[in-house]
C-alpha cells in the first residue's frame, strides 16, 4: 500500500501549499521514510500503528477467531 503514494510528489505538494496537510501510516520501503516527507512540518507520520486502538484490535481478534472457527467446523471463513 505504501507504493500507492508518490512520496516525492506528495512532499512537493505539501511544501508548495497545494495540499494543506497529510497523514501517513504506511510507507514504501518501510521502515524508512522518504527524507522529503521528514522535512515537511505539515505531515503526520506514524510507524504503521494506525489500527492500534483497543476497539480495532478487539475487532481484529474477533474476526480471526471467527475465521478459525469457520475453517475448523468445515464452514467458510468470514474473510
PDB file of C-alpha atoms in Angstrom:
ATOM      1  CA  UNK A   1       0.000   0.000   0.000  1.00  0.00           C
ATOM      2  CA  UNK A   2       2.862   2.370   0.597  1.00  0.00           C
ATOM      3  CA  UNK A   3       3.727   2.258  -3.097  1.00  0.00           C
ATOM      4  CA  UNK A   4       0.410   3.888  -3.981  1.00  0.00           C
ATOM      5  CA  UNK A   5       1.673   7.273  -2.786  1.00  0.00           C
ATOM      6  CA  UNK A   6       4.425   9.089  -4.675  1.00  0.00           C
ATOM      7  CA  UNK A   7       6.410  10.363  -1.680  1.00  0.00           C
ATOM      8  CA  UNK A   8       8.373  12.949  -3.675  1.00  0.00           C
ATOM      9  CA  UNK A   9       5.252  14.379  -5.346  1.00  0.00           C
ATOM     10  CA  UNK A  10       3.395  14.419  -2.023  1.00  0.00           C
ATOM     11  CA  UNK A  11       6.212  16.274  -0.269  1.00  0.00           C
ATOM     12  CA  UNK A  12       6.369  18.781  -3.126  1.00  0.00           C
ATOM     13  CA  UNK A  13       2.610  19.391  -2.974  1.00  0.00           C
ATOM     14  CA  UNK A  14       2.848  19.895   0.797  1.00  0.00           C
ATOM     15  CA  UNK A  15       5.765  22.332   0.503  1.00  0.00           C
ATOM     16  CA  UNK A  16       4.034  24.321  -2.253  1.00  0.00           C
ATOM     17  CA  UNK A  17       0.749  24.531  -0.353  1.00  0.00           C
ATOM     18  CA  UNK A  18      -1.222  22.564  -2.957  1.00  0.00           C
ATOM     19  CA  UNK A  19      -2.082  20.249  -0.065  1.00  0.00           C
ATOM     20  CA  UNK A  20      -2.666  21.675   3.394  1.00  0.00           C
ATOM     21  CA  UNK A  21      -1.537  18.572   5.249  1.00  0.00           C
ATOM     22  CA  UNK A  22      -1.156  14.811   5.066  1.00  0.00           C
ATOM     23  CA  UNK A  23      -1.148  11.879   7.438  1.00  0.00           C
ATOM     24  CA  UNK A  24       0.592   8.615   6.580  1.00  0.00           C
ATOM     25  CA  UNK A  25       0.817   5.322   8.413  1.00  0.00           C
ATOM     26  CA  UNK A  26       2.331   3.135   5.681  1.00  0.00           C
ATOM     27  CA  UNK A  27       5.386   3.935   3.603  1.00  0.00           C
ATOM     28  CA  UNK A  28       7.081   2.455   0.578  1.00  0.00           C
ATOM     29  CA  UNK A  29      10.321   0.884   1.746  1.00  0.00           C
ATOM     30  CA  UNK A  30       9.269   0.645   5.395  1.00  0.00           C
ATOM     31  CA  UNK A  31      10.621   1.263   7.930  1.00  0.00           C
ATOM     32  CA  UNK A  32      12.420   4.055   6.095  1.00  0.00           C
ATOM     33  CA  UNK A  33      10.528   7.275   5.378  1.00  0.00           C
ATOM     34  CA  UNK A  34      11.498   9.431   2.417  1.00  0.00           C
ATOM     35  CA  UNK A  35      13.599  12.377   3.657  1.00  0.00           C
ATOM     36  CA  UNK A  36      11.446  14.869   1.723  1.00  0.00           C
ATOM     37  CA  UNK A  37       8.462  13.857   3.860  1.00  0.00           C
ATOM     38  CA  UNK A  38      10.505  14.060   7.054  1.00  0.00           C
ATOM     39  CA  UNK A  39      11.343  17.665   6.186  1.00  0.00           C
ATOM     40  CA  UNK A  40       7.664  18.698   5.965  1.00  0.00           C
ATOM     41  CA  UNK A  41       6.126  20.337   9.022  1.00  0.00           C
ATOM     42  CA  UNK A  42       2.571  19.767   7.747  1.00  0.00           C
ATOM     43  CA  UNK A  43       2.662  15.978   7.706  1.00  0.00           C
ATOM     44  CA  UNK A  44       1.928  13.474  10.463  1.00  0.00           C
ATOM     45  CA  UNK A  45       3.862  10.219  10.149  1.00  0.00           C
ATOM     46  CA  UNK A  46       3.161   7.190  12.318  1.00  0.00           C
ATOM     47  CA  UNK A  47       5.054   3.875  12.391  1.00  0.00           C
ATOM     48  CA  UNK A  48       2.340   1.628  10.925  1.00  0.00           C
ATOM     49  CA  UNK A  49       0.228   1.801  14.081  1.00  0.00           C
ATOM     50  CA  UNK A  50      -2.928   3.401  12.692  1.00  0.00           C
ATOM     51  CA  UNK A  51      -5.002   0.410  13.728  1.00  0.00           C
ATOM     52  CA  UNK A  52      -3.555   0.230  17.234  1.00  0.00           C
ATOM     53  CA  UNK A  53      -6.700   1.085  19.155  1.00  0.00           C
ATOM     54  CA  UNK A  54      -8.405  -1.197  21.652  1.00  0.00           C
ATOM     55  CA  UNK A  55     -11.680  -1.415  19.663  1.00  0.00           C
ATOM     56  CA  UNK A  56      -9.870  -2.151  16.403  1.00  0.00           C
ATOM     57  CA  UNK A  57      -7.615  -4.783  17.933  1.00  0.00           C
ATOM     58  CA  UNK A  58     -10.630  -6.456  19.572  1.00  0.00           C
ATOM     59  CA  UNK A  59     -12.424  -6.489  16.223  1.00  0.00           C
ATOM     60  CA  UNK A  60      -9.334  -7.981  14.560  1.00  0.00           C
ATOM     61  CA  UNK A  61      -9.111 -10.699  17.219  1.00  0.00           C
ATOM     62  CA  UNK A  62     -12.817 -11.499  16.879  1.00  0.00           C
ATOM     63  CA  UNK A  63     -12.538 -11.716  13.099  1.00  0.00           C
ATOM     64  CA  UNK A  64      -9.521 -14.028  13.370  1.00  0.00           C
ATOM     65  CA  UNK A  65     -11.421 -16.236  15.829  1.00  0.00           C
ATOM     66  CA  UNK A  66     -14.498 -16.301  13.576  1.00  0.00           C
ATOM     67  CA  UNK A  67     -12.327 -17.285  10.601  1.00  0.00           C
ATOM     68  CA  UNK A  68     -10.657 -20.055  12.598  1.00  0.00           C
ATOM     69  CA  UNK A  69     -13.998 -21.385  13.826  1.00  0.00           C
ATOM     70  CA  UNK A  70     -15.340 -21.302  10.278  1.00  0.00           C
ATOM     71  CA  UNK A  71     -12.337 -23.221   8.995  1.00  0.00           C
ATOM     72  CA  UNK A  72     -12.314 -25.806  11.790  1.00  0.00           C
ATOM     73  CA  UNK A  73     -16.040 -26.517  11.533  1.00  0.00           C
ATOM     74  CA  UNK A  74     -15.908 -27.036   7.789  1.00  0.00           C
ATOM     75  CA  UNK A  75     -17.704 -23.828   7.033  1.00  0.00           C
ATOM     76  CA  UNK A  76     -16.353 -20.870   5.191  1.00  0.00           C
ATOM     77  CA  UNK A  77     -14.159 -18.252   6.799  1.00  0.00           C
ATOM     78  CA  UNK A  78     -15.716 -14.807   7.127  1.00  0.00           C
ATOM     79  CA  UNK A  79     -12.918 -13.233   5.103  1.00  0.00           C
TER      80      UNK A  79
END
